[in-house]
Amino acid sequence: MSDDRQPAASKMNSSIRENLLDRMRNTHQSSERNRMARSEREVPTPVRRTQMRFEDLPEFKQVQTQEAASAQLGIDNPFYRAHATAAGATTIINGRELINFASYDYLGLNRHPHVLEKANEAIGTYGISASASRLVAGERPVHGELEERIARFYGVDAAVCFVSGYLTNVAAISCLLGPKDLVVHDEFIHNSALAGIKLSGATRRLFKHNDAQDLETVLRTVSGDYRRILVVVEGIYSMDGDVANLPAILKLKAEYGFWLMVDEAHSLGILGRRGRGTFEHYGIDPKEVDIWMGTLSKTTASCGGYIAGNAALASVLKATAGGFVYSVGLAPALTAAAIGSLDILESEPQRAAALRRNGTLFLKLAQEAGLDTGLSAGFSVVPVLVGDSLRAVQLSNDLLAAGVNALPIIHPAVPEGLARLRFFITSEHTEEQIRKTVALTAEKLKDLTDRNFGLASIDIQQMMKLLAAR
């Protein structure tokens, strides 16, 4: 281009740029004026505020109360125990090798040579990070391969992977539902689903845990012209270890016409003869379920989450789900590790069979020992209900001292009175480890119960003094 034409081109580009900026500013200013107008209607007079300190938050006060109660009874904090190795059926904490029932490595794949090889190959080819949202520059061939493998595993059209299991529920539900919609969920559904429902603005109703009859009652009494209705359940419930009554829910789906979402976080690789999940467990067509959700951090020894279903669902999520569009792509090494885990899951179904045998044995021995295992069906999750939160924490500490790592679930994660230790079963646990753990749990819990150790033994006045001294 000649020199005499460059100034004209420069002026034209400058004009286009200014016009674009003006349009962007006008759009923003119009939105801001509308927001300010709403704000002025809602708050007619200015209000002077004093900024609250984080130390004054009721949530922080609750943490302090728990710490004071633990201090009075001499209870160590059982959380954030640092593992010095890859944790599976055993682990190392503070230099001690322990039997471990606190990790998700259900099929023992976290250190499997094939999984490590796939991850190392990906690091050598792609580095550590995808470095961008997949929508722009973060797409790698392994992403498409993993999604195709997940879809094929479920027998559906397509899948979408996210960088976090929690984010998967939040992003998918908030993308598909809005203020004109309704979500009906099991009362024990995971917090991530509740967060997604809240973000969506949809109306929320719950039904009694794993009670299809109560779900029908809720559906029958639904009033309002809802645009979309979603029912959310878990395949294996993460806190209780029981299995969703999927056949009964599908009968209701045929009658009441809703979308059904099944969270398979603790079901993939566990349920069904080949570990394909809840649909194989019941022998149903996987396409009868609209949305299969799961995580990559349990059976597949990686990190992240997925949604599987029909092609249109996948397209909508990839185009509009904020947690996908505006988030970095799943790290290539984690993606490849999940692919490697699926390789082993498909080629070695005996691992899923071994896990189910171990779960059945743990449940049987625990019940014979008089332990309260709640609703557990004896698969990947077996809780031992303790009731008292402080007693559950001390039971965890006593087991740690005896060589077993199992973590408590306490209020507010569960209601006070339903505190428990949650045991994650793997295919790699030996019969000896299971028998020893159950026997120790029964022994230590009996000792705590006989001593009435827990909330009832707290000196309230002494605890208040501890709180006042902080």
mmCIF file of N, CA, C and O in Angstrom, residues 15 168 175 178 187 255 265 269 300 397 404 422 456:
data_model
loop_
_atom_site.group_PDB
_atom_site.id
_atom_site.type_symbol
_atom_site.label_atom_id
_atom_site.label_comp_id
_atom_site.label_asym_id
_atom_site.label_seq_id
_atom_site.Cartn_x
_atom_site.Cartn_y
_atom_site.Cartn_z
ATOM 1 N N SER A 15 -12.113 5.701 13.247
ATOM 2 C CA SER A 15 -13.545 5.999 13.294
ATOM 3 C C SER A 15 -14.359 4.772 13.669
ATOM 4 O O SER A 15 -15.282 4.842 14.481
ATOM 5 N N THR A 168 -19.668 -28.569 37.710
ATOM 6 C CA THR A 168 -20.506 -29.232 36.709
ATOM 7 C C THR A 168 -21.981 -29.079 37.052
ATOM 8 O O THR A 168 -22.803 -28.698 36.204
ATOM 9 N N CYS A 175 -27.534 -23.129 33.811
ATOM 10 C CA CYS A 175 -27.637 -22.865 32.373
ATOM 11 C C CYS A 175 -28.992 -23.294 31.813
ATOM 12 O O CYS A 175 -29.596 -22.595 31.008
ATOM 13 N N GLY A 178 -34.249 -21.506 34.689
ATOM 14 C CA GLY A 178 -34.332 -20.084 35.012
ATOM 15 C C GLY A 178 -35.497 -19.801 35.940
ATOM 16 O O GLY A 178 -36.155 -20.718 36.452
ATOM 17 N N GLU A 187 -34.242 -34.754 49.109
ATOM 18 C CA GLU A 187 -33.861 -33.886 50.224
ATOM 19 C C GLU A 187 -32.384 -34.014 50.592
ATOM 20 O O GLU A 187 -31.819 -33.118 51.219
ATOM 21 N N GLU A 255 -45.214 -40.222 33.121
ATOM 22 C CA GLU A 255 -46.552 -39.671 33.396
ATOM 23 C C GLU A 255 -46.547 -38.156 33.528
ATOM 24 O O GLU A 255 -47.458 -37.481 33.045
ATOM 25 N N ALA A 265 -21.711 -39.479 40.686
ATOM 26 C CA ALA A 265 -20.384 -39.297 41.265
ATOM 27 C C ALA A 265 -19.877 -40.546 41.980
ATOM 28 O O ALA A 265 -18.706 -40.917 41.845
ATOM 29 N N GLY A 269 -18.418 -46.899 37.800
ATOM 30 C CA GLY A 269 -17.390 -47.854 38.158
ATOM 31 C C GLY A 269 -17.766 -48.745 39.325
ATOM 32 O O GLY A 269 -17.003 -49.648 39.678
ATOM 33 N N THR A 300 -12.380 -42.515 38.219
ATOM 34 C CA THR A 300 -11.434 -42.270 37.126
ATOM 35 C C THR A 300 -10.160 -41.560 37.560
ATOM 36 O O THR A 300 -9.387 -41.099 36.708
ATOM 37 N N ASN A 397 -10.514 -39.672 65.632
ATOM 38 C CA ASN A 397 -9.180 -39.522 66.213
ATOM 39 C C ASN A 397 -8.706 -40.814 66.882
ATOM 40 O O ASN A 397 -7.532 -41.183 66.790
ATOM 41 N N VAL A 404 -6.179 -46.448 61.644
ATOM 42 C CA VAL A 404 -7.215 -46.383 60.595
ATOM 43 C C VAL A 404 -7.589 -44.922 60.342
ATOM 44 O O VAL A 404 -7.883 -44.174 61.283
ATOM 45 N N ARG A 422 -17.775 -41.740 57.677
ATOM 46 C CA ARG A 422 -18.114 -42.214 56.333
ATOM 47 C C ARG A 422 -16.931 -43.017 55.796
ATOM 48 O O ARG A 422 -15.826 -42.498 55.677
ATOM 49 N N ALA A 456 -23.179 -33.844 75.497
ATOM 50 C CA ALA A 456 -23.833 -33.877 76.810
ATOM 51 C C ALA A 456 -22.844 -33.683 77.949
ATOM 52 O O ALA A 456 -23.236 -33.297 79.055
#
